Coordinates of C-alpha atoms and ligand atoms in Angstrom, one line a residue:
X166 CA 0.0 0.0 0.0
X167 CA 1.3 3.5 -0.7
X168 CA 0.1 6.7 0.8
X169 CA -0.9 9.5 -1.6
X170 CA -2.6 12.1 0.6
X171 CA -3.8 12.4 4.1
X172 CA -5.4 15.4 5.8
X173 CA -8.1 16.3 8.3
X174 CA -10.1 19.6 8.2
X175 CA -11.4 21.9 10.8
X176 CA -15.2 21.6 10.9
X177 CA -16.7 24.7 9.5
X178 CA -19.2 24.8 12.3
X179 CA -16.4 24.8 14.9
X180 CA -14.6 27.6 13.0
X181 CA -17.8 29.7 13.0
X182 CA -18.4 29.1 16.7
X183 CA -14.8 30.0 17.5
X184 CA -15.0 33.2 15.3
X185 CA -18.3 34.5 16.6
X186 CA -17.8 33.6 20.3
X187 CA -15.3 36.4 20.5
X188 CA -16.6 39.2 22.8
X189 CA -16.3 41.7 19.9
X190 CA -18.9 39.9 17.9
X191 CA -21.6 40.0 20.6
X192 CA -24.9 41.2 19.2
X193 CA -24.1 40.1 15.6
X194 CA -26.5 38.3 13.4
X195 CA -25.1 35.5 11.3
X196 CA -26.5 33.4 8.5
X197 CA -24.4 30.6 7.1
X198 CA -25.0 27.9 4.4
X199 CA -23.1 24.7 5.1
X200 CA -22.9 21.1 4.1
X201 CA -24.0 19.8 7.5
X202 CA -27.0 17.9 8.9
X203 CA -29.7 19.7 10.9
X204 CA -28.7 18.3 14.3
X205 CA -25.1 19.7 14.0
X206 CA -26.4 23.0 12.6
X207 CA -28.9 23.4 15.5
X208 CA -26.2 22.6 18.1
X209 CA -23.9 25.3 16.7
X210 CA -26.8 27.8 16.6
X211 CA -27.4 27.1 20.3
X212 CA -23.7 27.6 21.2
X213 CA -23.7 30.9 19.3
X214 CA -26.9 32.0 21.0
X215 CA -25.2 31.5 24.4
X216 CA -22.5 34.0 23.3
X217 CA -25.2 36.5 22.3
X218 CA -24.9 35.9 18.6
X219 CA -28.1 35.3 16.7
X220 CA -27.4 32.6 14.1
X221 CA -29.4 30.8 11.4
X222 CA -27.4 28.0 9.8
X223 CA -28.9 26.6 6.6
X224 CA -28.1 23.6 4.4
X225 CA -26.0 24.6 1.3
X226 CA -27.2 21.4 -0.3
X227 CA -30.8 21.5 -1.7
X228 CA -31.6 24.6 0.4
X229 CA -35.2 24.8 -0.9
X230 CA -36.0 21.3 0.2
X231 CA -34.4 22.0 3.6
X232 CA -36.4 25.2 4.0
X233 CA -39.6 23.1 3.8
X234 CA -38.2 20.3 6.0
X235 CA -37.0 22.7 8.7
X236 CA -38.9 26.0 8.6
X237 CA -42.4 25.3 7.2
X238 CA -45.4 23.5 8.7
X239 CA -46.8 22.0 5.5
X240 CA -49.7 20.4 7.3
X241 CA -51.3 23.9 7.6
X242 CA -50.8 24.8 3.9
X243 CA -53.2 24.6 1.0
X244 CA -51.1 26.0 -1.8
X245 CA -47.3 26.4 -2.4
X246 CA -46.0 28.5 -5.4
X247 CA -42.3 28.4 -6.2
X248 CA -40.5 30.6 -8.7
X249 CA -37.1 29.1 -9.3
X250 CA -34.0 31.0 -10.7
X251 CA -31.9 30.2 -13.7
X252 CA -28.3 30.9 -14.6
X253 CA -26.4 31.1 -17.9
X254 CA -23.8 28.6 -16.6
X255 CA -26.3 25.7 -16.1
X256 CA -29.3 24.0 -17.8
X257 CA -32.6 26.0 -17.5
X258 CA -34.1 23.3 -15.2
X259 CA -31.2 22.9 -12.8
X260 CA -32.8 24.9 -9.9
X261 CA -36.1 23.1 -10.5
X262 CA -34.3 19.7 -10.3
X263 CA -32.9 20.8 -6.9
X264 CA -36.4 21.0 -5.5
X265 CA -37.0 17.3 -6.0
X266 CA -38.8 15.6 -4.4
X267 CA -40.5 18.5 -2.6
X268 CA -43.9 17.9 -4.2
X269 CA -44.1 14.6 -2.3
X270 CA -43.1 16.1 1.0
X271 CA -45.8 18.7 1.5
X272 CA -48.7 16.8 3.0
X273 CA -51.8 17.6 0.9
X274 CA -50.7 21.1 -0.1
X275 CA -50.5 21.6 -3.9
X276 CA -47.2 22.7 -5.2
X277 CA -46.6 24.7 -8.4
X278 CA -43.3 25.7 -10.0
X279 CA -42.5 28.3 -12.5
X280 CA -39.3 30.1 -13.6
X281 CA -38.6 33.4 -12.0
X282 CA -36.6 34.7 -14.9
X283 CA -33.9 35.9 -12.5
X284 CA -30.3 34.9 -12.1
X285 CA -30.2 35.7 -8.3
X286 CA -29.8 32.2 -6.8
X287 CA -33.1 32.8 -5.0
X288 CA -36.3 30.9 -4.9
X289 CA -39.5 33.1 -4.5
X290 CA -41.9 31.1 -2.3
X291 CA -45.5 32.0 -1.8
X292 CA -47.4 29.9 0.9
X293 CA -51.2 29.9 1.2
X294 CA -52.5 28.4 4.4
X295 CA -55.8 26.7 5.0
X296 CA -57.3 30.0 6.1
X297 CA -56.3 31.7 2.9
X298 CA -53.5 33.7 4.5
X299 CA -50.6 34.2 2.1
X300 CA -46.9 34.7 3.1
X301 CA -44.0 35.4 0.9
X302 CA -40.5 34.0 1.5
X303 CA -37.1 34.2 -0.3
X304 CA -34.9 31.1 -0.1
X305 CA -31.3 31.7 -1.0
X306 CA -29.4 28.9 -2.8
X307 CA -25.7 30.0 -2.8
X308 CA -23.8 28.9 -5.9
X309 CA -20.6 29.9 -7.6
X310 CA -19.2 29.6 -11.1
X311 CA -15.8 27.9 -11.1
X312 CA -13.4 25.9 -13.3
X313 CA -13.1 22.2 -12.3
X314 CA -10.1 20.0 -12.3
X315 CA -10.4 19.3 -16.1
X316 CA -10.9 22.9 -17.1
X317 CA -14.7 22.9 -17.5
X318 CA -16.7 25.9 -16.2
X319 CA -19.5 24.8 -13.8
X320 CA -22.1 26.4 -11.5
X321 CA -22.1 24.5 -8.2
X322 CA -23.6 24.9 -4.7
X323 CA -21.2 26.4 -2.2
X324 CA -21.0 27.6 1.4
X325 CA -22.0 31.2 2.2
X326 CA -21.7 33.6 5.1
X327 CA -23.8 36.6 5.8
X328 CA -22.9 38.8 8.8
X329 CA -24.8 41.8 10.2
X330 CA -22.8 43.6 12.9
X331 CA -22.7 47.1 14.1
X332 CA -24.6 48.4 11.1
X333 CA -22.4 46.6 8.5
X334 CA -23.6 43.8 6.3
X335 CA -21.2 41.4 4.6
X336 CA -22.4 38.6 2.4
X337 CA -19.8 36.4 0.6
X338 CA -18.8 32.9 -0.3
X339 CA -17.5 30.7 2.5
X340 CA -15.6 27.7 1.5
X341 CA -16.8 24.9 3.8
X342 CA -14.9 21.9 5.1
X343 CA -16.8 19.7 2.7
X344 CA -15.6 21.7 -0.3
X345 CA -12.0 22.0 1.0
X346 CA -11.8 18.2 1.5
X347 CA -13.1 17.5 -2.0
X348 CA -10.9 19.9 -3.8
X349 CA -7.8 18.9 -1.8
X350 CA -8.5 15.2 -2.6
X351 CA -9.0 15.8 -6.3
X352 CA -5.9 18.0 -6.6
X353 CA -3.8 15.4 -4.7
X354 CA -4.7 12.7 -7.2
X355 CA -4.5 15.0 -10.3
X356 CA -1.0 16.1 -9.2
X357 CA 0.4 12.7 -8.4
X358 CA 3.0 11.2 -10.7
X359 CA 1.1 8.2 -12.1
X360 CA 3.4 7.4 -15.1
X361 CA 2.1 6.9 -18.6
X362 CA 0.9 3.3 -18.6
X363 CA -2.7 2.2 -17.8
X364 CA -3.8 0.9 -15.5
X365 CA -2.0 3.4 -13.1
X366 CA -2.9 1.5 -10.0
X367 CA -4.8 -1.6 -8.7
X368 CA -7.2 0.1 -6.2
X369 CA -7.1 3.8 -5.6
X370 CA -8.8 4.1 -2.2
X371 CA -10.3 7.4 -1.1
X372 CA -11.3 6.9 2.6
X373 CA -13.3 9.9 3.8
X374 CA -15.2 10.3 7.1
X375 CA -17.8 13.1 7.4
X376 CA -19.7 14.1 10.6
X377 CA -22.9 14.4 8.5
X378 CA -25.7 11.9 9.0
X379 CA -28.0 10.8 6.2
X380 CA -31.6 12.0 6.5
X381 CA -34.3 9.7 5.2
X382 CA -37.1 11.5 3.4
X383 CA -40.7 10.3 3.6
X384 CA -40.9 9.6 -0.2
X385 CA -39.9 6.2 -1.6
X386 CA -36.1 5.6 -1.6
X387 CA -35.2 9.3 -1.2
X388 CA -32.8 10.6 1.4
X389 CA -30.5 13.5 1.8
X390 CA -27.1 12.0 1.9
X391 CA -23.9 14.0 1.6
X392 CA -21.8 10.9 2.1
X393 CA -23.5 9.3 -1.0
X394 CA -23.2 12.5 -3.0
X395 CA -19.5 12.9 -2.2
X396 CA -18.9 9.3 -3.3
X397 CA -20.5 10.1 -6.6
X398 CA -18.6 13.3 -7.0
X399 CA -15.2 11.8 -6.1
X400 CA -15.7 8.8 -8.4
X401 CA -16.8 10.6 -11.5
X402 CA -14.4 13.6 -11.0
X403 CA -11.5 11.3 -10.7
X404 CA -12.5 9.3 -13.8
X405 CA -12.6 12.7 -15.6
X406 CA -9.1 13.6 -14.2
X407 CA -7.7 10.3 -15.7
X408 CA -9.7 10.7 -19.0
X409 CA -8.0 14.1 -19.4
X410 CA -4.6 12.8 -18.5
X411 CA -4.9 10.0 -21.0
X412 CA -6.0 12.4 -23.8
X413 CA -9.5 10.8 -24.0
X414 CA -12.7 12.8 -24.3
X415 CA -14.6 13.3 -21.0
X416 CA -17.0 10.4 -20.3
X417 CA -14.9 8.0 -22.4
X418 CA -15.8 4.5 -21.1
X419 CA -12.7 2.8 -22.4
X420 CA -10.3 4.5 -19.9
X421 CA -8.5 1.9 -17.8
X422 CA -7.0 3.7 -14.8
X423 CA -7.6 0.9 -12.3
X424 CA -10.3 0.6 -9.6
X425 CA -11.3 3.9 -8.1
X426 CA -13.0 3.4 -4.7
X427 CA -14.3 6.3 -2.7
X428 CA -15.3 4.9 0.7
X429 CA -17.2 7.8 2.3
X430 CA -18.6 7.0 5.8
X431 CA -20.0 8.8 8.8
X432 CA -17.8 9.5 11.8
X433 CA -18.4 11.9 14.7
X434 CA -15.1 13.6 14.1
X435 CA -13.5 16.3 12.0
X436 CA -13.8 15.6 8.2
X437 CA -10.8 13.6 7.1
X438 CA -9.4 12.1 3.9
X439 CA -6.8 9.4 3.3
X440 CA -5.9 8.4 -0.2
X441 CA -3.9 5.3 -0.8
X442 CA -3.0 3.0 -3.7
X443 CA -3.4 -0.6 -2.7
X444 CA -3.7 -4.2 -4.0
X445 CA -7.0 -5.4 -5.5
X446 CA -9.1 -7.4 -3.2
X447 CA -9.6 -10.9 -4.5
X448 CA -11.7 -12.5 -1.8
X449 CA -15.5 -13.0 -2.2
X450 CA -17.8 -12.1 0.6
X451 CA -19.9 -15.0 1.9
X452 CA -23.3 -15.4 3.4
X453 CA -26.6 -17.3 3.3
X454 CA -28.2 -18.4 0.1
X455 CA -31.7 -17.2 -0.7
X456 CA -34.7 -18.7 -2.5
X457 CA -34.3 -17.1 -5.9
X458 CA -38.0 -16.1 -6.5
X459 CA -38.2 -14.4 -3.1
X460 CA -34.6 -13.1 -2.8
X461 CA -34.7 -9.8 -0.9
X462 CA -31.2 -8.7 -1.5
X463 CA -28.3 -9.2 -4.0
X464 CA -27.0 -12.8 -4.1
X465 CA -23.6 -13.8 -2.9
X466 CA -21.1 -15.0 -5.6
X467 CA -21.2 -18.6 -4.4
X468 CA -25.0 -18.8 -4.9
X469 CA -24.7 -17.4 -8.4
X470 CA -22.3 -20.2 -9.2
X471 CA -24.6 -22.8 -7.6
X472 CA -27.6 -21.6 -9.5
X473 CA -25.7 -22.0 -12.8
X474 CA -24.7 -25.6 -11.8
X475 CA -28.5 -26.3 -11.4
X476 CA -29.3 -24.7 -14.7
X477 CA -26.7 -27.1 -16.3
X478 CA -25.7 -27.1 -20.0
X479 CA -22.2 -26.4 -21.2
X480 CA -20.1 -24.2 -18.9
X481 CA -17.9 -21.5 -20.4
X482 CA -16.1 -18.7 -18.6
X483 CA -13.9 -15.6 -18.8
X484 CA -11.5 -14.0 -16.3
X485 CA -11.6 -10.6 -14.5
X486 CA -8.5 -8.5 -13.8
X487 CA -8.3 -9.7 -10.2
X488 CA -8.6 -13.4 -11.3
X489 CA -12.3 -13.9 -10.6
X490 CA -14.3 -16.1 -12.9
X491 CA -17.1 -14.7 -15.1
X492 CA -19.4 -17.7 -15.5
X493 CA -21.6 -18.7 -18.4
X494 CA -23.8 -21.6 -19.4
X495 CA -25.0 -22.7 -22.8
X496 CA -28.3 -24.6 -23.1
X497 CA -28.3 -26.1 -26.6
X498 CA -31.7 -26.8 -28.2
X499 CA -33.8 -26.5 -31.3
X500 CA -35.3 -23.0 -30.5
X501 CA -34.0 -19.8 -31.9
X502 CA -31.1 -19.0 -29.6
X503 CA -30.9 -15.9 -27.3
X504 CA -28.2 -14.4 -25.2
X505 CA -29.0 -13.4 -21.6
X506 CA -26.7 -11.3 -19.6
X507 CA -26.7 -9.4 -16.3
X508 CA -24.4 -7.4 -14.1
X509 CA -22.4 -5.6 -16.7
X510 CA -22.7 -2.6 -14.3
X511 CA -22.2 -4.4 -11.0
X512 CA -24.2 -2.0 -8.8
X513 CA -27.3 -2.9 -10.8
X514 CA -28.3 -6.1 -9.0
X515 CA -31.9 -7.0 -9.9
X516 CA -30.8 -8.2 -13.3
X517 CA -28.6 -10.9 -11.8
X518 CA -31.5 -12.6 -10.0
X519 CA -33.9 -11.9 -13.0
X520 CA -31.5 -13.6 -15.4
X521 CA -31.2 -16.7 -13.2
X522 CA -34.9 -17.0 -12.6
X523 CA -35.6 -16.7 -16.3
X524 CA -33.0 -19.4 -17.1
X525 CA -34.4 -21.8 -14.6
X526 CA -37.8 -21.4 -16.2
X527 CA -36.6 -21.6 -19.8
X528 CA -34.3 -24.7 -19.3
X529 CA -37.3 -26.9 -18.5
X530 CA -39.0 -26.0 -21.8
X531 CA -38.6 -28.4 -24.8
X532 CA -36.2 -27.0 -27.3
X533 CA -34.7 -24.3 -25.0
X534 CA -31.8 -22.6 -26.6
X535 CA -29.9 -19.8 -24.9
X536 CA -26.8 -18.7 -23.0
X537 CA -26.8 -17.1 -19.6
X538 CA -24.0 -15.1 -17.9
X539 CA -25.9 -13.5 -15.0
X540 CA -22.9 -11.6 -13.4
X541 CA -20.5 -10.2 -16.0
X542 CA -18.4 -8.0 -13.7
X543 CA -17.5 -10.0 -10.6
X544 CA -14.8 -7.5 -9.4
X545 CA -17.3 -4.7 -9.4
X546 CA -19.9 -7.0 -7.8
X547 CA -17.6 -7.7 -4.8
X548 CA -16.8 -4.0 -4.5
X549 CA -20.6 -3.3 -4.4
X550 CA -21.0 -5.7 -1.5
X551 CA -18.1 -4.1 0.3
X552 CA -19.5 -0.6 -0.1
X553 CA -23.0 -1.7 0.9
X554 CA -21.6 -3.0 4.2
X555 CA -21.2 0.6 5.3
X556 CA -24.0 2.3 3.3
X557 CA -26.5 -0.4 2.2
X558 CA -28.9 1.9 0.3
X559 CA -26.4 4.2 -1.6
X560 CA -26.1 3.8 -5.3
X561 CA -22.3 3.2 -5.3
X562 CA -21.3 4.0 -8.8
X563 CA -17.7 3.0 -8.0
X564 CA -18.9 -0.6 -8.4
X565 CA -20.3 0.1 -11.9
X566 CA -17.2 -0.5 -13.9
X567 CA -14.5 -3.3 -13.7
X568 CA -11.3 -3.4 -11.6
X569 CA -9.7 -2.0 -14.8
X570 CA -11.9 1.1 -14.3
X571 CA -13.6 0.6 -17.7
X572 CA -17.0 -0.4 -18.9
X573 CA -16.4 -3.9 -20.1
X574 CA -18.7 -3.6 -23.1
X575 CA -16.5 -0.9 -24.6
X576 CA -13.4 -3.1 -24.8
X577 CA -11.9 -4.2 -28.1
X578 CA -8.6 -5.8 -29.2
X579 CA -6.9 -8.8 -27.8
X580 CA -7.4 -8.5 -24.0
X581 CA -11.1 -8.7 -23.6
X582 CA -11.1 -10.1 -20.0
X583 CA -14.8 -10.1 -18.8
X584 CA -16.1 -9.2 -22.3
X585 CA -14.9 -12.5 -23.6
X586 CA -18.0 -14.1 -22.0
X587 CA -20.0 -12.2 -24.6
X588 CA -17.9 -13.1 -27.6
X589 CA -18.1 -16.8 -26.5
X590 CA -21.9 -16.6 -26.1
X591 CA -22.1 -15.2 -29.6
X592 CA -19.8 -17.8 -31.1
X593 CA -21.8 -20.6 -29.3
X594 CA -25.2 -19.5 -30.4
X595 CA -25.0 -17.2 -33.4
X596 CA -27.9 -15.4 -31.6
X597 CA -29.7 -12.4 -33.2
X598 CA -31.1 -11.2 -29.9
X599 CA -29.2 -10.3 -26.8
X600 CA -31.2 -9.4 -23.6
X601 CA -28.9 -7.3 -21.4
X602 CA -30.3 -6.6 -17.9
X603 CA -29.4 -3.3 -16.3
X604 CA -30.6 -0.9 -13.6
X605 CA -30.1 2.7 -12.5
X606 CA -30.5 4.8 -9.3
X607 CA -33.6 4.3 -7.3
X608 CA -33.3 7.8 -5.9
X609 CA -31.9 11.2 -6.9
X610 CA -28.3 11.1 -8.1
X611 CA -26.2 14.3 -7.8
X612 CA -22.7 15.7 -7.9
X613 CA -23.0 18.6 -5.6
X614 CA -19.6 20.2 -6.1
X615 CA -19.4 19.6 -9.9
X616 CA -22.4 21.3 -11.3
X617 CA -25.0 19.2 -9.3
X618 CA -26.2 17.3 -12.3
X619 CA -24.0 14.3 -13.1
X620 CA -22.0 15.2 -16.2
X621 CA -22.9 12.9 -19.2
X622 CA -25.7 11.2 -17.2
X623 CA -28.3 14.1 -17.1
X624 CA -31.1 11.7 -18.2
X625 CA -30.5 9.4 -15.2
X626 CA -30.6 11.8 -12.3
X627 CA -34.2 10.9 -11.2
X628 CA -36.0 7.6 -11.3
X629 CA -38.6 7.4 -14.1
X630 CA -39.9 3.8 -13.9
X631 CA -38.8 0.5 -15.5
X632 CA -37.9 1.3 -19.0
X633 CA -36.4 -0.4 -22.1
X634 CA -33.7 0.5 -24.5
X635 CA -33.4 -1.2 -27.9
X636 CA -30.2 -0.9 -29.9
X637 CA -30.4 -2.4 -33.3
X638 CA -28.5 -2.6 -36.6
X639 CA -29.9 -0.1 -39.2
X640 CA -31.8 -2.8 -41.1
X641 CA -33.5 -4.1 -37.9
X642 CA -35.8 -1.2 -37.1
X643 CA -39.1 -3.1 -37.8
X644 CA -38.0 -6.1 -35.8
X645 CA -37.2 -3.7 -32.9
X646 CA -40.7 -2.2 -32.9
X647 CA -42.3 -5.7 -32.9
X648 CA -40.0 -6.9 -30.1
X649 CA -40.8 -3.9 -27.9
X650 CA -44.5 -4.1 -28.6
X651 CA -44.6 -7.8 -27.6
X652 CA -42.5 -7.3 -24.5
X653 CA -44.3 -4.2 -23.2
X654 CA -47.7 -5.8 -23.7
X655 CA -46.5 -8.7 -21.6
X656 CA -45.0 -6.5 -18.9
X657 CA -48.1 -4.3 -18.7
X658 CA -50.0 -7.3 -17.3
X659 CA -47.7 -7.4 -14.2
X660 CA -49.7 -6.2 -11.3
X661 CA -48.8 -2.6 -10.3
X662 CA -45.8 -2.2 -12.7
X663 CA -47.5 0.4 -15.0
X664 CA -48.8 2.3 -12.0
X665 CA -45.3 2.3 -10.5
X666 CA -44.0 3.7 -13.8
X667 CA -46.7 6.3 -14.1
X668 CA -46.1 7.6 -10.5
X669 CA -42.4 8.0 -11.1
X670 CA -42.8 9.6 -14.5
X671 CA -45.3 12.1 -13.1
X672 CA -42.9 13.1 -10.4
X673 CA -40.0 13.3 -12.9
X674 CA -42.1 15.6 -15.1
X675 CA -43.0 17.8 -12.2
X676 CA -39.3 18.3 -11.2
X677 CA -37.4 17.8 -14.5
X678 CA -39.7 18.4 -17.4
X679 CA -40.2 16.0 -20.4
X680 CA -38.7 12.5 -20.2
X681 CA -37.9 12.6 -23.9
X682 CA -39.0 9.0 -24.1
X683 CA -41.6 7.2 -26.1
X684 CA -44.2 5.5 -23.9
X685 CA -45.2 2.1 -25.4
X686 CA -47.9 0.2 -23.6
X687 CA -47.1 2.1 -20.4
X688 CA -43.3 1.7 -20.6
X689 CA -40.8 4.4 -21.4
X690 CA -38.7 3.2 -24.3
X691 CA -35.7 4.4 -26.3
X692 CA -35.1 2.7 -29.6
X693 CA -32.1 3.6 -31.7
X694 CA -29.7 2.4 -34.3
X695 CA -26.3 1.2 -33.0
X696 CA -23.9 -0.8 -35.2
X697 CA -21.4 -1.1 -32.3
X698 CA -22.7 -4.5 -31.3
X699 CA -22.2 -7.7 -33.4
X700 CA -25.6 -9.0 -32.4
X701 CA -28.2 -7.2 -34.6
X702 CA -30.8 -6.7 -31.8
X703 CA -30.0 -5.8 -28.2
X704 CA -32.8 -5.3 -25.6
X705 CA -31.5 -3.5 -22.5
X706 CA -33.6 -3.2 -19.3
X707 CA -33.4 -0.4 -16.8
X708 CA -34.9 -1.0 -13.4
X709 CA -34.4 1.7 -10.6
X710 CA -32.6 -0.8 -8.4
X711 CA -29.5 1.1 -6.9
X712 CA -29.8 -0.1 -4.2
X713 CA -33.1 -1.7 -3.1
X714 CA -34.2 -4.5 -0.8
X715 CA -37.1 -6.6 0.3
X716 CA -40.4 -6.4 -1.6
X717 CA -38.9 -3.7 -3.9
X718 CA -36.0 -5.9 -4.8
X719 CA -38.4 -8.8 -5.6
X720 CA -40.6 -6.5 -7.8
X721 CA -37.4 -5.6 -9.6
X722 CA -36.1 -9.0 -10.4
X723 CA -39.5 -10.2 -11.3
X724 CA -39.8 -7.4 -13.9
X725 CA -36.4 -8.4 -15.2
X726 CA -37.3 -12.1 -15.4
X727 CA -40.6 -11.4 -17.2
X728 CA -38.7 -9.3 -19.7
X729 CA -36.4 -12.1 -20.5
X730 CA -39.2 -14.6 -20.9
X731 CA -41.3 -12.4 -23.1
X732 CA -38.4 -11.5 -25.3
X733 CA -37.6 -15.2 -25.7
X734 CA -41.2 -15.8 -26.7
X735 CA -41.2 -12.9 -29.1
X736 CA -38.0 -14.3 -30.7
X737 CA -39.6 -17.8 -31.2
X738 CA -42.8 -16.3 -32.6
X739 CA -41.3 -13.7 -34.9
X740 CA -37.9 -14.9 -35.9
X741 CA -39.0 -16.7 -39.1
X742 CA -40.5 -13.5 -40.3
X743 CA -37.6 -11.4 -39.1
X744 CA -34.8 -13.4 -40.7
X745 CA -36.6 -13.5 -44.1
X746 CA -37.0 -9.7 -43.9
Ligands
ZN1084 ZN1 -26.2 -0.3 -16.5

């Protein structure tokens, strides 16, 4: 293991208390915006009160949502009207997005949003109570324009300090502990001498503790979590640093820096960061097996291997960077063959169970003909388990890619590693249809210090139901339409699934605008030409499963399984027509 950077930071709340507890500040009024939880902010307010300083300490993260959580009694309201600002350095709906999921947190009060047309970082809030009395409020959302580590200009939330003392008012940016820690960590990695050969490291570990507790919200899987948000910001910002270093475009999925692992946890101590380069972990976690159909949580690796044994057929495999096996099975029969895969992005876990459940069902059918590789990214999968031990419900995008740091699907050339499981499946079957099971965040995904909206993933920031993507060769457009029609008709018969989609889409539209998707039989769909794949027709599922458990998890892998089964049926029914065409 080698140490790259280590530092702890004075808590901003402690710094403010120290500064304003000086006798010369008595009688001052202080407003500050910080990346801290309510409990800590209230404790600091009380300390300052004892020194004769009147303090109001706000959240710098999602300040409008916090205003309603902390300062408004929504139970007494009939109507809420919010005018949100805009800014030339961000998308027009950025400040609307930050209000998510307010409209589900306001009791039975109706909430309306409209643009204010101003660039003043201020929400104009009008509250009408049940007696018809109207009050007006201004909610400040401090932001700054800045250049990030890769030279892009962004508008990001920031700390702020407003002091009224002896007739003088000052109002200016206040760089918080949370921001200092992030920028110091990114700079330490960016300035390190990594050499010129990828991968630069095995595991790059970013261990951070923050004294900020997650706050569960009353809607669905939503929570305010600065530990989760910082994980996301560190992971993607560091990918961007290495994309730039390697001369690749931002967002390039072929970059192979090594495994970047931000481990951001809660500790009741000053914020601290410790960055090390260390060896890859090669051990699999172990635990109890679950009954597949009622599995309430992701499976352990040993059970995935056992289930494949039960499915039988011809075994084939590939290897990951750390030496783990990517397992596949080929069930040879007289049907039209289909390729089934899951776990390409290893923090998307319902597809693994859905693929196995579908394979168990199909193998008992006469003529069954398919391959299955339910977990294509075992190094990422073990990392996901490790990260979930500390924060079980976070989305953990560091577990998305492989231990190389790349998206396995984007590999080419001789060293395919995990991707070899796909080329083998294609060689074994000659299949024309690949069903590739995926997921995405079950709750809001942000990068608070890098423009708030995850760069390159703008369409994935909020859940919007179970949806399907079809990528097809240019002469397979008609087949794509027929496949999607068949599959969505089948899925629409699943109890509650269309209603689940409709509720998420309605909330998405309230806080983000149009989905930009076609809705086919109740399911959002994206159908497009993509000649990157050798298989002419690829059906990709997207279930909001990062990271869910219990009944929600069962609903997720059931939807995945039903998609595989109905795609298989569509293939059998339609293939004769498709291939002639
Ligand atoms: Zn995915």
